[in-house]
Amino acid sequence: MNALVPQKDLEEIFDQIIREITPQAAGVRLRPDTAEPEGEIYTVYIVFEKGFHTTLSLCAERPLLIRMAQYMMQTEDITRQDMEDVAKEYINVLCGHAASRLFQLTRIPARFSVPAFQPGRYAPEGHRDHIVLSYSGDESEHAQLIHHVPLEDVPDSRA
């Protein structure tokens, strides 16, 4: 994807999408931050299986995911399963918007997997972080939107 869409442009696309969609879909305003999620964190992710062969993940603190679920489900009583289901729907919406924007730029259709959810920070095997966008919610919760690319797609600038 880096060869088709420059990293700076991808960062802008991902940032615009997350900051536009999150207040509408999940009732949370995110602003850029430098802090990483800590404490009890979860990751929800999608693999782009056709078109780009990358992974997009959201790593977030539990309180942020709970608030998103409360907003989307219109109830205070949220189970872990509710939190997981809402997180999966949320990343699905984000990726749908990303796929649409990327198609407008590249004319390459993207297909992505069913979202997955797991405790802790997720890093797909054989991939590395390409773009990491850090945010804080309006109640000081933290999240990161991470674009992972196969190791062979991005030269290691640390070498």
Tab-separated table of N, CA and C in Angstrom:
chain	number	residue	atom	x	y	z
A	1	MET	N	0.832	-1.187	0.000
A	1	MET	CA	0.000	0.000	0.000
A	1	MET	C	0.874	1.246	0.000
A	2	ASN	N	2.035	1.183	0.666
A	2	ASN	CA	2.914	2.342	0.759
A	2	ASN	C	3.354	2.826	-0.622
A	3	ALA	N	3.517	1.892	-1.573
A	3	ALA	CA	3.918	2.280	-2.911
A	3	ALA	C	2.769	2.973	-3.648
A	4	LEU	N	1.539	2.635	-3.314
A	4	LEU	CA	0.371	3.200	-3.988
A	4	LEU	C	-0.093	4.512	-3.359
A	5	VAL	N	-0.032	4.573	-2.048
A	5	VAL	CA	-0.485	5.760	-1.314
A	5	VAL	C	0.627	6.130	-0.332
A	6	PRO	N	1.214	7.299	-0.481
A	6	PRO	CA	2.296	7.695	0.435
A	6	PRO	C	1.841	7.655	1.904
A	7	GLN	N	2.789	7.347	2.783
A	7	GLN	CA	2.497	7.214	4.204
A	7	GLN	C	1.796	8.451	4.760
A	8	LYS	N	2.257	9.632	4.387
A	8	LYS	CA	1.653	10.869	4.883
A	8	LYS	C	0.172	10.946	4.505
A	9	ASP	N	-0.152	10.561	3.273
A	9	ASP	CA	-1.538	10.576	2.814
A	9	ASP	C	-2.381	9.545	3.575
A	10	LEU	N	-1.804	8.362	3.792
A	10	LEU	CA	-2.516	7.338	4.570
A	10	LEU	C	-2.797	7.824	5.987
A	11	GLU	N	-1.807	8.449	6.602
A	11	GLU	CA	-1.994	8.979	7.953
A	11	GLU	C	-3.156	9.964	7.978
A	12	GLU	N	-3.194	10.858	6.998
A	12	GLU	CA	-4.276	11.849	6.935
A	12	GLU	C	-5.631	11.175	6.743
A	13	ILE	N	-5.689	10.180	5.869
A	13	ILE	CA	-6.942	9.459	5.626
A	13	ILE	C	-7.409	8.775	6.905
A	14	PHE	N	-6.530	8.012	7.540
A	14	PHE	CA	-6.911	7.292	8.762
A	14	PHE	C	-7.316	8.260	9.868
A	15	ASP	N	-6.577	9.358	10.022
A	15	ASP	CA	-6.894	10.338	11.057
A	15	ASP	C	-8.254	10.986	10.796
A	16	GLN	N	-8.500	11.384	9.565
A	16	GLN	CA	-9.788	11.996	9.239
A	16	GLN	C	-10.934	11.037	9.519
A	17	ILE	N	-10.778	9.796	9.109
A	17	ILE	CA	-11.848	8.816	9.285
A	17	ILE	C	-12.137	8.587	10.761
A	18	ILE	N	-11.101	8.339	11.551
A	18	ILE	CA	-11.348	8.030	12.968
A	18	ILE	C	-11.941	9.235	13.693
A	19	ARG	N	-11.495	10.436	13.345
A	19	ARG	CA	-12.006	11.614	14.055
A	19	ARG	C	-13.390	12.028	13.565
A	20	GLU	N	-13.771	11.671	12.345
A	20	GLU	CA	-15.120	11.954	11.855
A	20	GLU	C	-16.120	10.899	12.306
A	21	ILE	N	-15.747	9.640	12.228
A	21	ILE	CA	-16.670	8.536	12.489
A	21	ILE	C	-16.915	8.314	13.976
A	22	THR	N	-15.887	8.426	14.793
A	22	THR	CA	-16.017	8.073	16.210
A	22	THR	C	-17.075	8.890	16.944
A	23	PRO	N	-17.138	10.201	16.808
A	23	PRO	CA	-18.208	10.929	17.512
A	23	PRO	C	-19.602	10.548	17.007
A	24	GLN	N	-19.724	10.324	15.705
A	24	GLN	CA	-21.020	9.970	15.132
A	24	GLN	C	-21.457	8.575	15.549
A	25	ALA	N	-20.569	7.621	15.386
A	25	ALA	CA	-20.922	6.220	15.622
A	25	ALA	C	-20.838	5.811	17.081
A	26	ALA	N	-19.880	6.373	17.820
A	26	ALA	CA	-19.628	5.881	19.169
A	26	ALA	C	-19.733	6.944	20.257
A	27	GLY	N	-20.046	8.177	19.887
A	27	GLY	CA	-20.270	9.213	20.883
A	27	GLY	C	-19.045	9.679	21.643
A	28	VAL	N	-17.863	9.447	21.095
A	28	VAL	CA	-16.619	9.820	21.771
A	28	VAL	C	-15.817	10.726	20.834
A	29	ARG	N	-15.332	11.823	21.369
A	29	ARG	CA	-14.455	12.707	20.598
A	29	ARG	C	-13.013	12.304	20.881
A	30	LEU	N	-12.276	12.011	19.825
A	30	LEU	CA	-10.864	11.660	19.959
A	30	LEU	C	-10.023	12.821	19.470
A	31	ARG	N	-8.939	13.070	20.187
A	31	ARG	CA	-7.994	14.099	19.767
A	31	ARG	C	-6.594	13.486	19.772
A	32	PRO	N	-5.752	13.967	18.865
A	32	PRO	CA	-4.386	13.424	18.806
A	32	PRO	C	-3.688	13.576	20.160
A	33	ASP	N	-2.882	12.601	20.478
A	33	ASP	CA	-2.164	12.567	21.751
A	33	ASP	C	-0.890	11.770	21.528
A	34	THR	N	-0.028	11.751	22.506
A	34	THR	CA	1.196	10.956	22.401
A	34	THR	C	1.188	9.751	23.335
A	35	ALA	N	0.249	9.713	24.266
A	35	ALA	CA	0.207	8.625	25.240
A	35	ALA	C	-0.279	7.328	24.597
A	36	GLU	N	0.275	6.228	25.041
A	36	GLU	CA	-0.159	4.909	24.591
A	36	GLU	C	-1.192	4.369	25.560
A	37	PRO	N	-2.090	3.502	25.066
A	37	PRO	CA	-3.036	2.857	25.983
A	37	PRO	C	-2.274	2.054	27.032
A	38	GLU	N	-2.808	2.044	28.233
A	38	GLU	CA	-2.181	1.270	29.301
A	38	GLU	C	-3.262	0.691	30.195
A	39	GLY	N	-2.849	-0.130	31.129
A	39	GLY	CA	-3.815	-0.788	32.001
A	39	GLY	C	-4.481	-1.930	31.258
A	40	GLU	N	-5.789	-2.071	31.451
A	40	GLU	CA	-6.543	-3.129	30.780
A	40	GLU	C	-6.869	-2.662	29.362
A	41	ILE	N	-6.170	-3.258	28.397
A	41	ILE	CA	-6.364	-2.861	27.006
A	41	ILE	C	-6.833	-4.045	26.163
A	42	TYR	N	-7.487	-3.703	25.077
A	42	TYR	CA	-7.993	-4.698	24.131
A	42	TYR	C	-7.675	-4.205	22.733
A	43	THR	N	-7.595	-5.156	21.814
A	43	THR	CA	-7.348	-4.817	20.428
A	43	THR	C	-8.422	-5.452	19.560
A	44	VAL	N	-8.953	-4.654	18.668
A	44	VAL	CA	-9.874	-5.143	17.642
A	44	VAL	C	-9.188	-4.864	16.312
A	45	TYR	N	-9.237	-5.834	15.396
A	45	TYR	CA	-8.490	-5.663	14.159
A	45	TYR	C	-9.168	-6.350	12.986
A	46	ILE	N	-8.790	-5.876	11.800
A	46	ILE	CA	-9.278	-6.422	10.538
A	46	ILE	C	-8.079	-6.597	9.616
A	47	VAL	N	-8.091	-7.690	8.874
A	47	VAL	CA	-7.055	-7.960	7.885
A	47	VAL	C	-7.628	-7.629	6.503
A	48	PHE	N	-6.926	-6.765	5.770
A	48	PHE	CA	-7.299	-6.496	4.380
A	48	PHE	C	-6.741	-7.653	3.565
A	49	GLU	N	-7.635	-8.513	3.094
A	49	GLU	CA	-7.220	-9.742	2.419
A	49	GLU	C	-7.091	-9.590	0.912
A	50	LYS	N	-7.768	-8.605	0.348
A	50	LYS	CA	-7.699	-8.391	-1.100
A	50	LYS	C	-7.423	-6.917	-1.343
A	51	GLY	N	-6.498	-6.656	-2.220
A	51	GLY	CA	-6.209	-5.282	-2.594
A	51	GLY	C	-4.965	-4.736	-1.920
A	52	PHE	N	-4.880	-4.838	-0.598
A	52	PHE	CA	-3.772	-4.173	0.092
A	52	PHE	C	-2.959	-5.084	0.999
A	53	HIS	N	-3.479	-6.177	1.473
A	53	HIS	CA	-2.753	-7.154	2.288
A	53	HIS	C	-2.087	-6.520	3.508
A	54	THR	N	-2.858	-5.739	4.234
A	54	THR	CA	-2.391	-5.105	5.456
A	54	THR	C	-3.400	-5.383	6.560
A	55	THR	N	-3.093	-4.921	7.748
A	55	THR	CA	-3.999	-5.068	8.888
A	55	THR	C	-4.183	-3.705	9.532
A	56	LEU	N	-5.396	-3.432	9.956
A	56	LEU	CA	-5.699	-2.210	10.684
A	56	LEU	C	-6.255	-2.609	12.038
A	57	SER	N	-5.666	-2.068	13.096
A	57	SER	CA	-6.121	-2.433	14.437
A	57	SER	C	-6.356	-1.195	15.292
A	58	LEU	N	-7.241	-1.360	16.246
A	58	LEU	CA	-7.485	-0.337	17.253
A	58	LEU	C	-7.170	-0.967	18.593
A	59	CYS	N	-6.178	-0.404	19.260
A	59	CYS	CA	-5.800	-0.845	20.598
A	59	CYS	C	-6.305	0.230	21.554
A	60	ALA	N	-7.171	-0.149	22.502
A	60	ALA	CA	-7.810	0.856	23.348
A	60	ALA	C	-7.957	0.383	24.787
A	61	GLU	N	-7.994	1.349	25.670
A	61	GLU	CA	-8.237	1.059	27.074
A	61	GLU	C	-9.696	0.651	27.267
A	62	ARG	N	-9.912	-0.240	28.209
A	62	ARG	CA	-11.259	-0.764	28.474
A	62	ARG	C	-12.292	0.335	28.708
A	63	PRO	N	-12.004	1.372	29.518
A	63	PRO	CA	-13.029	2.402	29.742
A	63	PRO	C	-13.516	3.076	28.454
A	64	LEU	N	-12.630	3.246	27.490
A	64	LEU	CA	-13.032	3.851	26.222
A	64	LEU	C	-13.982	2.920	25.476
A	65	LEU	N	-13.645	1.634	25.413
A	65	LEU	CA	-14.502	0.675	24.725
A	65	LEU	C	-15.854	0.531	25.415
A	66	ILE	N	-15.851	0.606	26.730
A	66	ILE	CA	-17.123	0.545	27.478
A	66	ILE	C	-17.988	1.752	27.127
A	67	ARG	N	-17.404	2.942	27.138
A	67	ARG	CA	-18.183	4.150	26.810
A	67	ARG	C	-18.745	4.081	25.397
A	68	MET	N	-17.941	3.583	24.468
A	68	MET	CA	-18.410	3.451	23.095
A	68	MET	C	-19.598	2.493	23.037
A	69	ALA	N	-19.489	1.391	23.739
A	69	ALA	CA	-20.578	0.398	23.757
A	69	ALA	C	-21.829	0.981	24.421
A	70	GLN	N	-21.663	1.709	25.499
A	70	GLN	CA	-22.814	2.322	26.170
A	70	GLN	C	-23.540	3.274	25.233
A	71	TYR	N	-22.787	4.051	24.499
A	71	TYR	CA	-23.390	4.996	23.557
A	71	TYR	C	-24.115	4.251	22.438
A	72	MET	N	-23.432	3.283	21.851
A	72	MET	CA	-24.004	2.591	20.698
A	72	MET	C	-25.190	1.713	21.074
A	73	MET	N	-25.170	1.157	22.282
A	73	MET	CA	-26.257	0.281	22.711
A	73	MET	C	-27.311	1.009	23.546
A	74	GLN	N	-27.036	2.259	23.889
A	74	GLN	CA	-27.956	3.085	24.677
A	74	GLN	C	-28.340	2.431	26.007
A	75	THR	N	-27.313	1.906	26.688
A	75	THR	CA	-27.517	1.322	28.014
A	75	THR	C	-26.234	1.444	28.817
A	76	GLU	N	-26.363	1.539	30.125
A	76	GLU	CA	-25.209	1.614	31.015
A	76	GLU	C	-24.624	0.234	31.299
A	77	ASP	N	-25.469	-0.799	31.272
A	77	ASP	CA	-25.053	-2.157	31.616
A	77	ASP	C	-24.439	-2.848	30.410
A	78	ILE	N	-23.118	-2.913	30.402
A	78	ILE	CA	-22.376	-3.477	29.274
A	78	ILE	C	-21.576	-4.687	29.754
A	79	THR	N	-21.740	-5.782	29.046
A	79	THR	CA	-20.949	-6.982	29.329
A	79	THR	C	-19.683	-6.965	28.484
A	80	ARG	N	-18.774	-7.867	28.776
A	80	ARG	CA	-17.568	-7.978	27.951
A	80	ARG	C	-17.944	-8.337	26.516
A	81	GLN	N	-18.962	-9.193	26.357
A	81	GLN	CA	-19.402	-9.566	25.009
A	81	GLN	C	-19.967	-8.366	24.262
A	82	ASP	N	-20.721	-7.517	24.961
A	82	ASP	CA	-21.231	-6.289	24.341
A	82	ASP	C	-20.067	-5.410	23.868
A	83	MET	N	-19.079	-5.253	24.741
A	83	MET	CA	-17.911	-4.435	24.414
A	83	MET	C	-17.212	-4.992	23.167
A	84	GLU	N	-17.052	-6.293	23.108
A	84	GLU	CA	-16.411	-6.936	21.964
A	84	GLU	C	-17.233	-6.747	20.691
A	85	ASP	N	-18.532	-6.977	20.773
A	85	ASP	CA	-19.396	-6.851	19.597
A	85	ASP	C	-19.384	-5.429	19.045
A	86	VAL	N	-19.466	-4.455	19.929
A	86	VAL	CA	-19.464	-3.057	19.501
A	86	VAL	C	-18.104	-2.675	18.908
A	87	ALA	N	-17.025	-3.123	19.527
A	87	ALA	CA	-15.693	-2.826	18.998
A	87	ALA	C	-15.529	-3.399	17.592
A	88	LYS	N	-16.044	-4.595	17.369
A	88	LYS	CA	-15.964	-5.214	16.046
A	88	LYS	C	-16.783	-4.427	15.027
A	89	GLU	N	-17.962	-4.004	15.411
A	89	GLU	CA	-18.791	-3.218	14.494
A	89	GLU	C	-18.123	-1.878	14.187
A	90	TYR	N	-17.556	-1.272	15.204
A	90	TYR	CA	-16.876	0.013	15.041
A	90	TYR	C	-15.711	-0.091	14.059
A	91	ILE	N	-14.830	-1.088	14.229
A	91	ILE	CA	-13.676	-1.221	13.321
A	91	ILE	C	-14.152	-1.576	11.913
A	92	ASN	N	-15.238	-2.311	11.825
A	92	ASN	CA	-15.818	-2.642	10.524
A	92	ASN	C	-16.243	-1.366	9.790
A	93	VAL	N	-16.870	-0.446	10.509
A	93	VAL	CA	-17.285	0.831	9.922
A	93	VAL	C	-16.054	1.644	9.506
A	94	LEU	N	-15.058	1.726	10.395
A	94	LEU	CA	-13.831	2.461	10.056
A	94	LEU	C	-13.186	1.904	8.791
A	95	CYS	N	-13.078	0.591	8.724
A	95	CYS	CA	-12.421	-0.025	7.574
A	95	CYS	C	-13.240	0.130	6.300
A	96	GLY	N	-14.548	0.124	6.429
A	96	GLY	CA	-15.385	0.373	5.258
A	96	GLY	C	-15.126	1.751	4.687
A	97	HIS	N	-15.032	2.742	5.556
A	97	HIS	CA	-14.723	4.100	5.104
A	97	HIS	C	-13.303	4.177	4.535
A	98	ALA	N	-12.356	3.499	5.163
A	98	ALA	CA	-10.974	3.494	4.659
A	98	ALA	C	-10.913	2.846	3.280
A	99	ALA	N	-11.585	1.713	3.123
A	99	ALA	CA	-11.580	1.024	1.832
A	99	ALA	C	-12.180	1.910	0.742
A	100	SER	N	-13.233	2.623	1.087
A	100	SER	CA	-13.864	3.524	0.131
A	100	SER	C	-12.924	4.653	-0.284
A	101	ARG	N	-12.292	5.276	0.699
A	101	ARG	CA	-11.356	6.375	0.400
A	101	ARG	C	-10.163	5.880	-0.410
A	102	LEU	N	-9.653	4.698	-0.061
A	102	LEU	CA	-8.506	4.159	-0.792
A	102	LEU	C	-8.886	3.791	-2.220
A	103	PHE	N	-10.113	3.305	-2.405
A	103	PHE	CA	-10.566	2.998	-3.761
A	103	PHE	C	-10.631	4.263	-4.609
A	104	GLN	N	-11.085	5.354	-4.014
A	104	GLN	CA	-11.143	6.626	-4.745
A	104	GLN	C	-9.754	7.052	-5.227
A	105	LEU	N	-8.734	6.761	-4.432
A	105	LEU	CA	-7.368	7.151	-4.798
A	105	LEU	C	-6.685	6.179	-5.751
A	106	THR	N	-6.917	4.885	-5.539
A	106	THR	CA	-6.133	3.874	-6.242
A	106	THR	C	-6.907	3.076	-7.288
A	107	ARG	N	-8.226	3.087	-7.185
A	107	ARG	CA	-9.104	2.261	-8.013
A	107	ARG	C	-8.882	0.769	-7.764
A	108	ILE	N	-8.344	0.437	-6.603
A	108	ILE	CA	-8.153	-0.959	-6.214
A	108	ILE	C	-9.214	-1.305	-5.176
A	109	PRO	N	-10.087	-2.284	-5.484
A	109	PRO	CA	-11.090	-2.680	-4.493
A	109	PRO	C	-10.432	-3.464	-3.363
A	110	ALA	N	-10.881	-3.221	-2.163
A	110	ALA	CA	-10.335	-3.916	-0.987
A	110	ALA	C	-11.413	-4.800	-0.377
A	111	ARG	N	-11.003	-5.925	0.106
A	111	ARG	CA	-11.881	-6.818	0.860
A	111	ARG	C	-11.182	-7.077	2.179
A	112	PHE	N	-11.963	-7.077	3.262
A	112	PHE	CA	-11.331	-7.337	4.546
A	112	PHE	C	-12.065	-8.427	5.298
A	113	SER	N	-11.349	-9.010	6.242
A	113	SER	CA	-11.847	-10.139	7.020
A	113	SER	C	-12.919	-9.700	8.007
A	114	VAL	N	-13.505	-10.677	8.636
A	114	VAL	CA	-14.392	-10.421	9.762
A	114	VAL	C	-13.514	-9.874	10.889
A	115	PRO	N	-13.962	-8.852	11.603
A	115	PRO	CA	-13.142	-8.313	12.689
A	115	PRO	C	-12.854	-9.353	13.774
A	116	ALA	N	-11.705	-9.218	14.404
A	116	ALA	CA	-11.318	-10.079	15.526
A	116	ALA	C	-11.031	-9.188	16.732
A	117	PHE	N	-11.160	-9.766	17.917
A	117	PHE	CA	-11.024	-9.019	19.166
A	117	PHE	C	-10.220	-9.864	20.127
A	118	GLN	N	-9.300	-9.224	20.837
A	118	GLN	CA	-8.545	-9.984	21.838
A	118	GLN	C	-8.016	-9.052	22.921
A	119	PRO	N	-7.811	-9.612	24.113
A	119	PRO	CA	-7.217	-8.795	25.176
A	119	PRO	C	-5.764	-8.497	24.854
A	120	GLY	N	-5.294	-7.352	25.335
A	120	GLY	CA	-3.896	-6.970	25.136
A	120	GLY	C	-3.672	-6.304	23.800
A	121	ARG	N	-2.404	-6.111	23.504
A	121	ARG	CA	-1.985	-5.459	22.263
A	121	ARG	C	-1.743	-6.538	21.211
A	122	TYR	N	-2.262	-6.331	20.013
A	122	TYR	CA	-2.120	-7.293	18.926
A	122	TYR	C	-1.123	-6.790	17.894
A	123	ALA	N	-0.231	-7.649	17.488
A	123	ALA	CA	0.694	-7.354	16.395
A	123	ALA	C	0.714	-8.589	15.498
A	124	PRO	N	0.243	-8.475	14.264
A	124	PRO	CA	0.198	-9.645	13.392
A	124	PRO	C	1.599	-10.157	13.062
A	125	GLU	N	1.722	-11.465	13.067
A	125	GLU	CA	3.001	-12.093	12.762
A	125	GLU	C	3.422	-11.767	11.329
A	126	GLY	N	4.693	-11.478	11.137
A	126	GLY	CA	5.215	-11.184	9.816
A	126	GLY	C	4.908	-9.774	9.337
A	127	HIS	N	4.415	-8.935	10.237
A	127	HIS	CA	4.087	-7.549	9.910
A	127	HIS	C	4.812	-6.625	10.883
A	128	ARG	N	4.859	-5.356	10.516
A	128	ARG	CA	5.371	-4.364	11.454
A	128	ARG	C	4.459	-3.150	11.405
A	129	ASP	N	4.534	-2.361	12.465
A	129	ASP	CA	3.736	-1.147	12.525
A	129	ASP	C	4.234	-0.185	11.455
A	130	HIS	N	3.325	0.301	10.645
A	130	HIS	CA	3.662	1.250	9.590
A	130	HIS	C	3.218	2.651	9.997
A	131	ILE	N	2.003	2.733	10.492
A	131	ILE	CA	1.461	4.000	10.968
A	131	ILE	C	0.850	3.751	12.345
A	132	VAL	N	1.183	4.593	13.303
A	132	VAL	CA	0.591	4.515	14.637
A	132	VAL	C	0.060	5.902	14.967
A	133	LEU	N	-1.253	6.003	15.082
A	133	LEU	CA	-1.901	7.260	15.438
A	133	LEU	C	-2.444	7.122	16.852
A	134	SER	N	-1.992	7.975	17.751
A	134	SER	CA	-2.397	7.907	19.162
A	134	SER	C	-3.434	8.985	19.458
A	135	TYR	N	-4.418	8.614	20.273
A	135	TYR	CA	-5.524	9.512	20.612
A	135	TYR	C	-5.866	9.420	22.085
A	136	SER	N	-6.494	10.473	22.578
A	136	SER	CA	-7.119	10.411	23.892
A	136	SER	C	-8.573	10.806	23.713
A	137	GLY	N	-9.414	10.146	24.506
A	137	GLY	CA	-10.839	10.443	24.475
A	137	GLY	C	-11.140	11.639	25.345
A	138	ASP	N	-12.378	12.084	25.295
A	138	ASP	CA	-12.760	13.257	26.063
A	138	ASP	C	-12.836	13.006	27.563
A	139	GLU	N	-12.606	11.767	27.989
A	139	GLU	CA	-12.502	11.456	29.420
A	139	GLU	C	-11.127	10.866	29.731
A	140	SER	N	-10.133	11.260	28.952
A	140	SER	CA	-8.722	10.903	29.130
A	140	SER	C	-8.401	9.421	28.962
A	141	GLU	N	-9.226	8.715	28.188
A	141	GLU	CA	-8.883	7.333	27.850
A	141	GLU	C	-8.001	7.372	26.615
A	142	HIS	N	-7.215	6.321	26.396
A	142	HIS	CA	-6.262	6.321	25.291
A	142	HIS	C	-6.514	5.175	24.321
A	143	ALA	N	-6.199	5.455	23.067
A	143	ALA	CA	-6.338	4.456	22.008
A	143	ALA	C	-5.299	4.732	20.936
A	144	GLN	N	-5.001	3.695	20.175
A	144	GLN	CA	-4.108	3.839	19.031
A	144	GLN	C	-4.719	3.115	17.842
A	145	LEU	N	-4.723	3.784	16.714
A	145	LEU	CA	-5.087	3.162	15.453
A	145	LEU	C	-3.766	2.806	14.780
A	146	ILE	N	-3.599	1.525	14.472
A	146	ILE	CA	-2.311	1.041	13.971
A	146	ILE	C	-2.510	0.360	12.618
A	147	HIS	N	-1.721	0.793	11.661
A	147	HIS	CA	-1.709	0.175	10.339
A	147	HIS	C	-0.464	-0.713	10.294
A	148	HIS	N	-0.681	-2.018	10.096
A	148	HIS	CA	0.412	-2.991	10.047
A	148	HIS	C	0.614	-3.429	8.599
A	149	VAL	N	1.858	-3.494	8.171
A	149	VAL	CA	2.164	-3.944	6.816
A	149	VAL	C	3.124	-5.129	6.881
A	150	PRO	N	3.087	-5.986	5.844
A	150	PRO	CA	4.041	-7.097	5.801
A	150	PRO	C	5.469	-6.570	5.846
A	151	LEU	N	6.342	-7.289	6.491
A	151	LEU	CA	7.732	-6.864	6.649
A	151	LEU	C	8.391	-6.498	5.326
A	152	GLU	N	8.097	-7.230	4.276
A	152	GLU	CA	8.764	-6.968	2.996
A	152	GLU	C	8.249	-5.708	2.296
A	153	ASP	N	7.126	-5.118	2.751
A	153	ASP	CA	6.561	-3.942	2.085
A	153	ASP	C	7.165	-2.613	2.520
A	154	VAL	N	7.799	-2.573	3.673
A	154	VAL	CA	8.370	-1.313	4.167
A	154	VAL	C	9.798	-1.565	4.581
A	155	PRO	N	10.746	-0.857	3.965
A	155	PRO	CA	12.133	-1.034	4.374
A	155	PRO	C	12.315	-0.589	5.826
A	156	ASP	N	13.157	-1.287	6.529
A	156	ASP	CA	13.395	-0.977	7.927
A	156	ASP	C	14.318	0.235	8.019
A	157	SER	N	13.778	1.353	8.421
A	157	SER	CA	14.559	2.595	8.516
A	157	SER	C	15.532	2.553	9.688
A	158	ARG	N	15.381	1.554	10.562
A	158	ARG	CA	16.266	1.455	11.713
A	158	ARG	C	17.566	0.749	11.351
A	159	ALA	N	17.637	0.144	10.169
A	159	ALA	CA	18.838	-0.616	9.789
A	159	ALA	C	19.972	0.298	9.400
